[in-house]
Coordinates of C-alpha atoms and ligand atoms in Angstrom, one line a residue:
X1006 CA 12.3 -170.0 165.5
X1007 CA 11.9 -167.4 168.3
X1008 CA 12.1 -168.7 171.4
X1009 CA 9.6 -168.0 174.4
X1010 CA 10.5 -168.8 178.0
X1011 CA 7.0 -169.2 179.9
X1012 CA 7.8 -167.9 184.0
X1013 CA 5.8 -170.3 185.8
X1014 CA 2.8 -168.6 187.5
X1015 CA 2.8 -168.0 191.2
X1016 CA -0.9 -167.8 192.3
X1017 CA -2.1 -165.1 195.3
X1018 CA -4.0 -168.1 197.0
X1019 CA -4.8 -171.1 195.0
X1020 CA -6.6 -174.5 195.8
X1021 CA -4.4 -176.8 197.7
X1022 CA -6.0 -180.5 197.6
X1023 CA -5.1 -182.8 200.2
X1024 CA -5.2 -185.9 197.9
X1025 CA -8.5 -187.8 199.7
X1026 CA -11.2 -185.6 198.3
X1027 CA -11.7 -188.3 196.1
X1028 CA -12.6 -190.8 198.9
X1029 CA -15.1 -188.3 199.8
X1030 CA -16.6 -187.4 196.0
X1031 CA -16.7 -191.5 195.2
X1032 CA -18.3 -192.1 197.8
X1033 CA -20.7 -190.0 196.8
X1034 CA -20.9 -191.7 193.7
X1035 CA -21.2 -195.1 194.5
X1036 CA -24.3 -194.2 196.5
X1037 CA -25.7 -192.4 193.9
X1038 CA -25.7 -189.1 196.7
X1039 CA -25.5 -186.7 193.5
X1040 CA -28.1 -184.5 194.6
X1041 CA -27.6 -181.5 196.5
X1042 CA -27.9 -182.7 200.7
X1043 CA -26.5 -185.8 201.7
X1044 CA -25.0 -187.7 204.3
X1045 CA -21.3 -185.7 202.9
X1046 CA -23.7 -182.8 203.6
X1047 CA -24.5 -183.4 207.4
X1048 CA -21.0 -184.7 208.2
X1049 CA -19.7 -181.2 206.9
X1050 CA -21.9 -179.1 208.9
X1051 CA -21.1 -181.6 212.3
X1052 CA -17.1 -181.3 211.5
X1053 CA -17.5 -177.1 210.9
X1054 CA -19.4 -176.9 213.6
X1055 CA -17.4 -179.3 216.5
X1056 CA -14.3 -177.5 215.1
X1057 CA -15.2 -174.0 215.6
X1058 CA -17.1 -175.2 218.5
X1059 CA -20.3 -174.1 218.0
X1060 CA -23.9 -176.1 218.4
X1061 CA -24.7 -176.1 214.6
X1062 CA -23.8 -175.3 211.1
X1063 CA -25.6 -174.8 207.6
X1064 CA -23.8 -175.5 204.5
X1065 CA -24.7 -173.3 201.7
X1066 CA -23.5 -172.6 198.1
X1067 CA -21.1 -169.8 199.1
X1068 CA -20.5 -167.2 201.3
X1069 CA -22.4 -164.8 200.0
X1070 CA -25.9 -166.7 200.5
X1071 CA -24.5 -167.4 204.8
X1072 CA -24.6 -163.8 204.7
X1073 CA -28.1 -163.2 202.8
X1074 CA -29.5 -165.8 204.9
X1075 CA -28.1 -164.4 208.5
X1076 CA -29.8 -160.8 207.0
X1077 CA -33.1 -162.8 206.4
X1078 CA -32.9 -164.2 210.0
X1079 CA -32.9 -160.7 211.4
X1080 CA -35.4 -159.9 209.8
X1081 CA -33.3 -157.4 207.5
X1082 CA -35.7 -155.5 205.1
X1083 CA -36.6 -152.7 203.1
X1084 CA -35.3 -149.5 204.8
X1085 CA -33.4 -151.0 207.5
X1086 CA -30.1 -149.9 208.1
X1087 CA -27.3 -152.1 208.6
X1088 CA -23.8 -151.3 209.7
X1089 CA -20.9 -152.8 207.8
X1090 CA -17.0 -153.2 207.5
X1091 CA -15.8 -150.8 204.9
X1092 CA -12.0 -152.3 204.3
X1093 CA -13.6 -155.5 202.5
X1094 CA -14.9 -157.4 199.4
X1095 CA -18.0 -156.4 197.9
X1096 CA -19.5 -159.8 198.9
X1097 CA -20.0 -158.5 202.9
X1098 CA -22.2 -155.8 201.8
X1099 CA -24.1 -157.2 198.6
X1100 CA -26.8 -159.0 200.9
X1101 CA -28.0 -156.0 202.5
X1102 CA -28.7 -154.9 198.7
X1103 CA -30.6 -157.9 198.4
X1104 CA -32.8 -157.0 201.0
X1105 CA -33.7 -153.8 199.4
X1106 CA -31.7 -152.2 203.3
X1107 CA -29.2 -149.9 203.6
X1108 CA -25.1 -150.3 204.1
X1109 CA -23.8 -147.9 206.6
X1110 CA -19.8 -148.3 206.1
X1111 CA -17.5 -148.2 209.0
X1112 CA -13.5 -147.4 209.1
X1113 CA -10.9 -150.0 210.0
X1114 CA -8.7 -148.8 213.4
X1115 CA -4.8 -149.5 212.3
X1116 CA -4.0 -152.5 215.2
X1117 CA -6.3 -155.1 213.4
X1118 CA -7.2 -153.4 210.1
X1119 CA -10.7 -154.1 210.6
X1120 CA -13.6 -152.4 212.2
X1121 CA -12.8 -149.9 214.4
X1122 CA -14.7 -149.5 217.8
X1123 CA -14.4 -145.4 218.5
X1124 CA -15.5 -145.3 214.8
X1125 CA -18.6 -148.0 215.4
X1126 CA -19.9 -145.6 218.5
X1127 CA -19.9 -142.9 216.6
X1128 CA -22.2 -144.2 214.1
X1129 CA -24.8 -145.6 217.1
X1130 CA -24.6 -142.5 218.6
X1131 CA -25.8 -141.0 215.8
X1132 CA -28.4 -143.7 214.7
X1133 CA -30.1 -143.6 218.4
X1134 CA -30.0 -139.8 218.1
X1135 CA -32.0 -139.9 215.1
X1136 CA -33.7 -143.4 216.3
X1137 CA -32.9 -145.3 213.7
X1138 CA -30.5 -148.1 215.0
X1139 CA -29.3 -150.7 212.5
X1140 CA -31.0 -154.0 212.4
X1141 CA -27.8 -155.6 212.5
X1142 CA -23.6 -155.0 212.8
X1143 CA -21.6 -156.9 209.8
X1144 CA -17.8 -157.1 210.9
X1145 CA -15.0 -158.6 209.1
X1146 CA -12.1 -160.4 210.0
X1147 CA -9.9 -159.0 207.1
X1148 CA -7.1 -161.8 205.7
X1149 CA -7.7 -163.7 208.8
X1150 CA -7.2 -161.5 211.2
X1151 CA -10.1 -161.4 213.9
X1152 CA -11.3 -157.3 214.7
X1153 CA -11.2 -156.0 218.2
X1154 CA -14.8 -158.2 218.6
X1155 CA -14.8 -157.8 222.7
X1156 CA -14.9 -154.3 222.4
X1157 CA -17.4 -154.4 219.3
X1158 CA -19.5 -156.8 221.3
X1159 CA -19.8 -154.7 224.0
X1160 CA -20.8 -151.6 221.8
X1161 CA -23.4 -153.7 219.8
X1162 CA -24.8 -155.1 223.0
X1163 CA -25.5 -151.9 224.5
X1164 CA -27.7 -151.2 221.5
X1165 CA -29.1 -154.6 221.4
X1166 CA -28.1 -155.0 217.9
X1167 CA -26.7 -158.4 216.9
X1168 CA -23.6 -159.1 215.1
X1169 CA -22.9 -161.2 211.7
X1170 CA -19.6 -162.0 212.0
X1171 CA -17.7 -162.2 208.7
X1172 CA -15.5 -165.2 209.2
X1173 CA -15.2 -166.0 205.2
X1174 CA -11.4 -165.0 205.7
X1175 CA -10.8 -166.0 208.9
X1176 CA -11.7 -169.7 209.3
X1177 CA -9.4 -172.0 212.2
X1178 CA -8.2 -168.0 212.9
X1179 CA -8.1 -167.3 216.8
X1180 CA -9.7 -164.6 219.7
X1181 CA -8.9 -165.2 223.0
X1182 CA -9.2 -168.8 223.1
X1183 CA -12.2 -169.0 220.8
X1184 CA -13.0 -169.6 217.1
X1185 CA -13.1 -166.5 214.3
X1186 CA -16.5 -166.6 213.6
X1187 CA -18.2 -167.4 216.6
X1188 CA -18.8 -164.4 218.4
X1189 CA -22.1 -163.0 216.7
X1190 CA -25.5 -163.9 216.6
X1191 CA -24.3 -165.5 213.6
X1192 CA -21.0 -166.3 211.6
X1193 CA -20.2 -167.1 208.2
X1194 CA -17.2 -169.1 206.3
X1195 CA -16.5 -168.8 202.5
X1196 CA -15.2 -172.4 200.6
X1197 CA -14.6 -170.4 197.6
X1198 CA -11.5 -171.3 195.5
X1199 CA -9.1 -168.9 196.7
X1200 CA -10.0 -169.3 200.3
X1201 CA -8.1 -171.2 203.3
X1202 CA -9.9 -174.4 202.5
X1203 CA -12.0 -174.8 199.7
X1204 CA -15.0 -176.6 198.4
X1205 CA -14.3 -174.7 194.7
X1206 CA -17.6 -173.1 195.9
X1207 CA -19.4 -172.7 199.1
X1208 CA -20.2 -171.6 202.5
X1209 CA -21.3 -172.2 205.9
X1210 CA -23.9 -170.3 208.5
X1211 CA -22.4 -171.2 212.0
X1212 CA -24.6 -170.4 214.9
X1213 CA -25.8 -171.4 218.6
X1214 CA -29.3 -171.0 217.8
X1215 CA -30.4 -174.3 216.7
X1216 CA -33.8 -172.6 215.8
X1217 CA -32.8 -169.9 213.9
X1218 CA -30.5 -172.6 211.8
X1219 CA -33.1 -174.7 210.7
X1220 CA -35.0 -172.1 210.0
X1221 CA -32.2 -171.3 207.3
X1222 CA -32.6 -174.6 206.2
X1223 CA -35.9 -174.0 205.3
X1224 CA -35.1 -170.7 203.7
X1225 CA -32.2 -172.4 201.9
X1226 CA -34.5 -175.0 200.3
X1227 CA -37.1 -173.0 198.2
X1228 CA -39.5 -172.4 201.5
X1229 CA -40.9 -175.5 201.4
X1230 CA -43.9 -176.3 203.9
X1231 CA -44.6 -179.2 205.2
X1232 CA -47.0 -180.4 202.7
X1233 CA -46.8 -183.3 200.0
X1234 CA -47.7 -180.9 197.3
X1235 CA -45.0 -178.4 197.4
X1236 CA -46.6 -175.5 199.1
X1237 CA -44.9 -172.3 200.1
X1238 CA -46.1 -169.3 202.1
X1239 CA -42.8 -167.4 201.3
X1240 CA -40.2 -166.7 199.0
X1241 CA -37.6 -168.8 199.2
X1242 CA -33.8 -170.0 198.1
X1243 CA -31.9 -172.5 196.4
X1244 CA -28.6 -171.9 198.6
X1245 CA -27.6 -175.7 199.7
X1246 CA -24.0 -177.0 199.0
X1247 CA -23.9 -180.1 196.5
X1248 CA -23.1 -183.6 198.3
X1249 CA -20.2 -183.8 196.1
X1250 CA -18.8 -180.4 196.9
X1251 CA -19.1 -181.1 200.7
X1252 CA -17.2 -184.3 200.3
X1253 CA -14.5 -181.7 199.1
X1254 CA -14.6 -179.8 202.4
X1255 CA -14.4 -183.1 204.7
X1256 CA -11.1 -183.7 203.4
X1257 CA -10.3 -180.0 203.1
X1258 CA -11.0 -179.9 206.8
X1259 CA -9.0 -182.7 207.6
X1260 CA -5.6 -180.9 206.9
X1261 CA -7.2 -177.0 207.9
X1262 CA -4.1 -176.7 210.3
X1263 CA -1.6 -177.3 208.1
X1264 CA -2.8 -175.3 205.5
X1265 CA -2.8 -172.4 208.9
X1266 CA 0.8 -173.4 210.0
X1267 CA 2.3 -173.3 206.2
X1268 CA 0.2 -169.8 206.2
X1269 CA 2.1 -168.7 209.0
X1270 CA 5.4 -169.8 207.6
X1271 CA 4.8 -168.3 204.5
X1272 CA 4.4 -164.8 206.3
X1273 CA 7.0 -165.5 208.2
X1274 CA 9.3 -165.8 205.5
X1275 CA 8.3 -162.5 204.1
X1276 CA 8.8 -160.9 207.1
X1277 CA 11.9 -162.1 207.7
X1278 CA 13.5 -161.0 204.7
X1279 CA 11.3 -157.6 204.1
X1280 CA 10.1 -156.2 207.5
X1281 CA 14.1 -154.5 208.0
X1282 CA 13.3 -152.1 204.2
X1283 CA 12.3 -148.8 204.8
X1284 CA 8.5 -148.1 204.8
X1285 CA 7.6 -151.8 204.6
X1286 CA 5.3 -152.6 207.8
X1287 CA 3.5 -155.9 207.8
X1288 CA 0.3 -156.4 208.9
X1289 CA -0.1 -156.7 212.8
X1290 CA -1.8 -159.6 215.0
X1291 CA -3.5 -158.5 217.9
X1292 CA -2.3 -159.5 221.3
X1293 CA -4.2 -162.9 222.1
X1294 CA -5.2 -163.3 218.9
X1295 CA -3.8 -166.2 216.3
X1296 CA -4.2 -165.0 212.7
X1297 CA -4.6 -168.3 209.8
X1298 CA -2.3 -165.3 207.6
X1299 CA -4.9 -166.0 204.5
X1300 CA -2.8 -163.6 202.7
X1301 CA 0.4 -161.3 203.9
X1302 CA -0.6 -157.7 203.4
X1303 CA 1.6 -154.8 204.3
X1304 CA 1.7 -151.4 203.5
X1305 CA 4.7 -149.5 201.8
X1306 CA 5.5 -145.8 202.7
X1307 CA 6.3 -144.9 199.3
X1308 CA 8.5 -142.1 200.5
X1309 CA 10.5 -144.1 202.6
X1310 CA 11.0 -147.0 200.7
X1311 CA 11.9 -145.3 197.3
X1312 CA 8.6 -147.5 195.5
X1313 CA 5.4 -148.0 195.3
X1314 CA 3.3 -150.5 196.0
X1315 CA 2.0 -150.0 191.9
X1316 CA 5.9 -150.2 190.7
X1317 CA 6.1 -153.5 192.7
X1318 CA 2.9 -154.4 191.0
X1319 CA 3.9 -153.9 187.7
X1320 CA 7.2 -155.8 188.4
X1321 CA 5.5 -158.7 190.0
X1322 CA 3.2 -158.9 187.3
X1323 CA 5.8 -158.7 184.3
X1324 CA 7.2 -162.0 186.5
X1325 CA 3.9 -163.8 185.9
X1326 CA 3.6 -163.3 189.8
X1327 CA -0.1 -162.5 191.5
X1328 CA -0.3 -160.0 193.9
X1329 CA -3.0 -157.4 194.8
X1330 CA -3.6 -153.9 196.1
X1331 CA -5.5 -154.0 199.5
X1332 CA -9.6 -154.2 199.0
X1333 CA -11.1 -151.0 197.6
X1334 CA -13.0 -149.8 200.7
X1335 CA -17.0 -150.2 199.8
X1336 CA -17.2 -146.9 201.1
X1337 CA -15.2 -145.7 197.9
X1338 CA -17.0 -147.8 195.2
X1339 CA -18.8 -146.0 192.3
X1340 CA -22.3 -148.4 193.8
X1341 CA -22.4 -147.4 196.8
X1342 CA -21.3 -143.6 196.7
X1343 CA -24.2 -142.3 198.2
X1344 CA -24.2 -144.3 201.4
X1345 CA -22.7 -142.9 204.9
X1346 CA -19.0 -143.5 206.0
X1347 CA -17.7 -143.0 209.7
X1348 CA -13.9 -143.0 209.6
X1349 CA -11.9 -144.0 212.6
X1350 CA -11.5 -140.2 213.7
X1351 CA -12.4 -136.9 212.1
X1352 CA -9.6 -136.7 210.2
X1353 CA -7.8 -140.0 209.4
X1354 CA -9.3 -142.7 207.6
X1355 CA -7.7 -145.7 208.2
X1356 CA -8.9 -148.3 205.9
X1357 CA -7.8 -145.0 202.9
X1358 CA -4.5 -145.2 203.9
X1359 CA -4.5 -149.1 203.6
X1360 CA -6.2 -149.4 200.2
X1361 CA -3.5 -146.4 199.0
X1362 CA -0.5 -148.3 200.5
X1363 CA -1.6 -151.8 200.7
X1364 CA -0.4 -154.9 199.1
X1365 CA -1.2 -158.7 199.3
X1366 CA 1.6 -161.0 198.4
X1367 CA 1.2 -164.7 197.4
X1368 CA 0.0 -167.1 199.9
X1369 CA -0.9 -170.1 199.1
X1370 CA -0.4 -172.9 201.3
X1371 CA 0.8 -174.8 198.0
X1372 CA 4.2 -172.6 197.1
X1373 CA 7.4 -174.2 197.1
X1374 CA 10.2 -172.3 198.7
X1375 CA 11.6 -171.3 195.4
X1376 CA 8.1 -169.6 194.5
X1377 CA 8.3 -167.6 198.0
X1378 CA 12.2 -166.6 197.0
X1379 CA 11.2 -165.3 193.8
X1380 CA 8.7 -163.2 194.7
X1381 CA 11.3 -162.1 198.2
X1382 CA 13.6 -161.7 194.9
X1383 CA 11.7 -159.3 192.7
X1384 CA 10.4 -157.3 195.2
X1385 CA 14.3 -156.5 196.8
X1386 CA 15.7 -156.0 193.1
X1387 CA 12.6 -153.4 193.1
X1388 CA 13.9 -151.3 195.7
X1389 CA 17.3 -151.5 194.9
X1390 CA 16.7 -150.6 191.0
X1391 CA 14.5 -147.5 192.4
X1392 CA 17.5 -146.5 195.5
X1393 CA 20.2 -146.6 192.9
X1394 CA 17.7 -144.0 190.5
X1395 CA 17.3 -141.9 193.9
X1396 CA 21.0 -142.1 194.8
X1397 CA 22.2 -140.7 191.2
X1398 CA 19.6 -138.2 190.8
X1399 CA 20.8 -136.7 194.9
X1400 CA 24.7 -136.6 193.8
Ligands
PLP1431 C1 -14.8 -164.5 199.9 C2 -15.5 -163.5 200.8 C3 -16.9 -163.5 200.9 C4 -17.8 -164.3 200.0 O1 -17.6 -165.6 199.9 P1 -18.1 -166.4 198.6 O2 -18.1 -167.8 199.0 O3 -17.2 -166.1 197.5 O4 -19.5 -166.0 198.3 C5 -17.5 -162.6 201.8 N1 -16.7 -161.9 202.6 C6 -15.4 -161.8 202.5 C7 -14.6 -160.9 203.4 C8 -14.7 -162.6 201.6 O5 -13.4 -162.6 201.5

């Protein structure tokens, strides 16, 4: 009989229980909580919101709907324009779809990979010249690194255009002594499966505005008004996170900084061993800034380093190992071809060269330290194989 060796898979970021979700989930069960909303529910949105320090928090099914229902909020509608990271998953920009408004995509500046400022002015400058200003400024914190948001802020305010800060990356991540995803009008979190924490699906709408929140409460629960006879005046959503799933994120929440430290390791690790090859460069942190490392990214210099970031693809992937290019910039996707771009200057696009040289390495806060040596492994023997073809070839 032929024999098959299976290579055990090494996930880009999979879900890492911390053992006493089921505390959470049972009880849940013994008090019959099944329903959507719950007391797991409001114990959630407390623990989000005293731990990124802000006055209150929504949970939601994902982080998709935070992000529709911030849009709704401001009041984001037909026509409007709203200005939006372009080095990013599809999920930052699909809302403004929803609300039938239009994406404006910005370039990423090369200290934080995420929205650059110079890039950001231009656009404005533009808009006010032809008065139409955006209704509302959609920035990223890409793989947990918080953008440049001071000198965002200060750019939006000067407009008066609020921020939605994309935190769905970035959650327990660091600016200055304050909480990724706290620095706009509003901020959201992701609980997807393959994020920091995870609640297999959800999301959270973080905010100062007390109002505003329960507002999106209201929004979030089919637009309800306060009648016996269900009355609505409005459209409205079914966009509240399960009782069950929340009980999840409690425990999930519990052990957020570890999950953040081993993170850190984990990129540490890789930089340790990697960062000395030619045309490796690992993503950077900004001064003052603490990064959760959601993922390692880096870029590869082809030239320099004798591969390419597709070779060590294909390698990594022939060892049952996940990795990823860098996010397509939205800017370049087939739906949204027709929209406008600013790139960081006239001629260099930043968040280009990251999608063409980009890479995401495993990360999950649930590898062993054999799993990170196999993939520090593979990815040397890569370079190697392709020096040694270079070497031969030159003599
Ligand atoms: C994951 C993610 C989202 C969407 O979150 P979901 O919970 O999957 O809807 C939005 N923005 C970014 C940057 C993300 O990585």
């Amino acid at each position: 009989m032929e024999q098959t060796t299976y290579k055990k898979r090494i996930y880009l970021s999979s879900p890492h229980m911390s053992g006493k979700e089921h505390k959470y989930i049972n009880e849940a069960f013994e008090t019959n909580w099944i329903a959507p909303l719950g007391p797991n529910v409001d114990a959630f949105e407390k623990e989000i919101a005293d731990y990124v320090g802000v006055s209150e928090a929504v949970a939601v099914s994902s982080g998709t709907s935070a992000i529709h229902l911030a849009l709704l909020l401001l009041n984001v509608g037909k026509g409007d324009k709203v200005f939006c990271s372009s080095l990013t998953f599809i999920a930052s920009a699909n809302p403004i779809i929803y609300q039938g408004a239009e994406p404006v995509f910005i370039d990423s500046e090369p200290e934080t990979w995420n929205m650059s400022p110079q890039a950001l002015e231009r656009a404005f400058k533009e808009a006010f010249k032809e008065g139409n200003l955006p209704k509302a400024v959609i920035v990223v914190n890409l793989y947990g690194q918080s953008a440049k948001i001071e000198e965002i802020a200060i750019i939006c305010n000067q407009y008066g255009v609020p921020i939605i800060e994309d935190a769905a990356e970035s959650l327990g991540a660091v600016y200055k002594g304050k909480a990724s995803g706290t620095f706009g009008e509003y901020g959201i979190f992701s609980f997807n499966g393959n994020k920091i924490i995870t609640t297999s699906g959800g999301g959270m709408l973080v905010s100062n505005n007390r109002e505003a929140l329960q507002r999106a409460r209201f929004l979030a629960t089919q637009a309800r008004d306060a009648a016996p006879h269900y009355q609505h005046s409005r459209v409205g959503y079914n966009y509240r996170l399960s009782n069950i799933l929340a009980g999840v994120g409690r425990a999930q929440l519990e052990v957020l900084d570890d999950r953040i430290a081993a993170r850190r390791a984990i990129f540490q690790r890789y930089f340790d061993e990697l960062s000395s090859l030619p045309g490796f460069t690992f993503m950077p942190e900004l001064t003052d800034t603490l990064s959760n490392r959601w993922l390692t990214a880096l870029t590869i210099n082809q030239y320099e380093a004798g591969t390419s970031v597709t070779e060590i693809l294909n390698t990594l992937n022939e060892e049952n190992i996940e990795a990823r290019p860098v996010w397509k910039p939205l800017h370049l996707q087939p739906i949204f071809e027709d929209m406008s771009y600013y790139s960081h200057s006239e001629d260099e696009s930043v968040s280009e060269i990251l999608f063409n040289s980009g890479l995401c390495l495993p990360s999950g806060s649930n590898m062993t330290e054999e799993d990170i040596e196999t993939v520090i492994h593979h990815i040397k023997q890569t370079v190697i194989k392709r020096k040694d073809r270079a070497d031969m070839f030159r003599t």
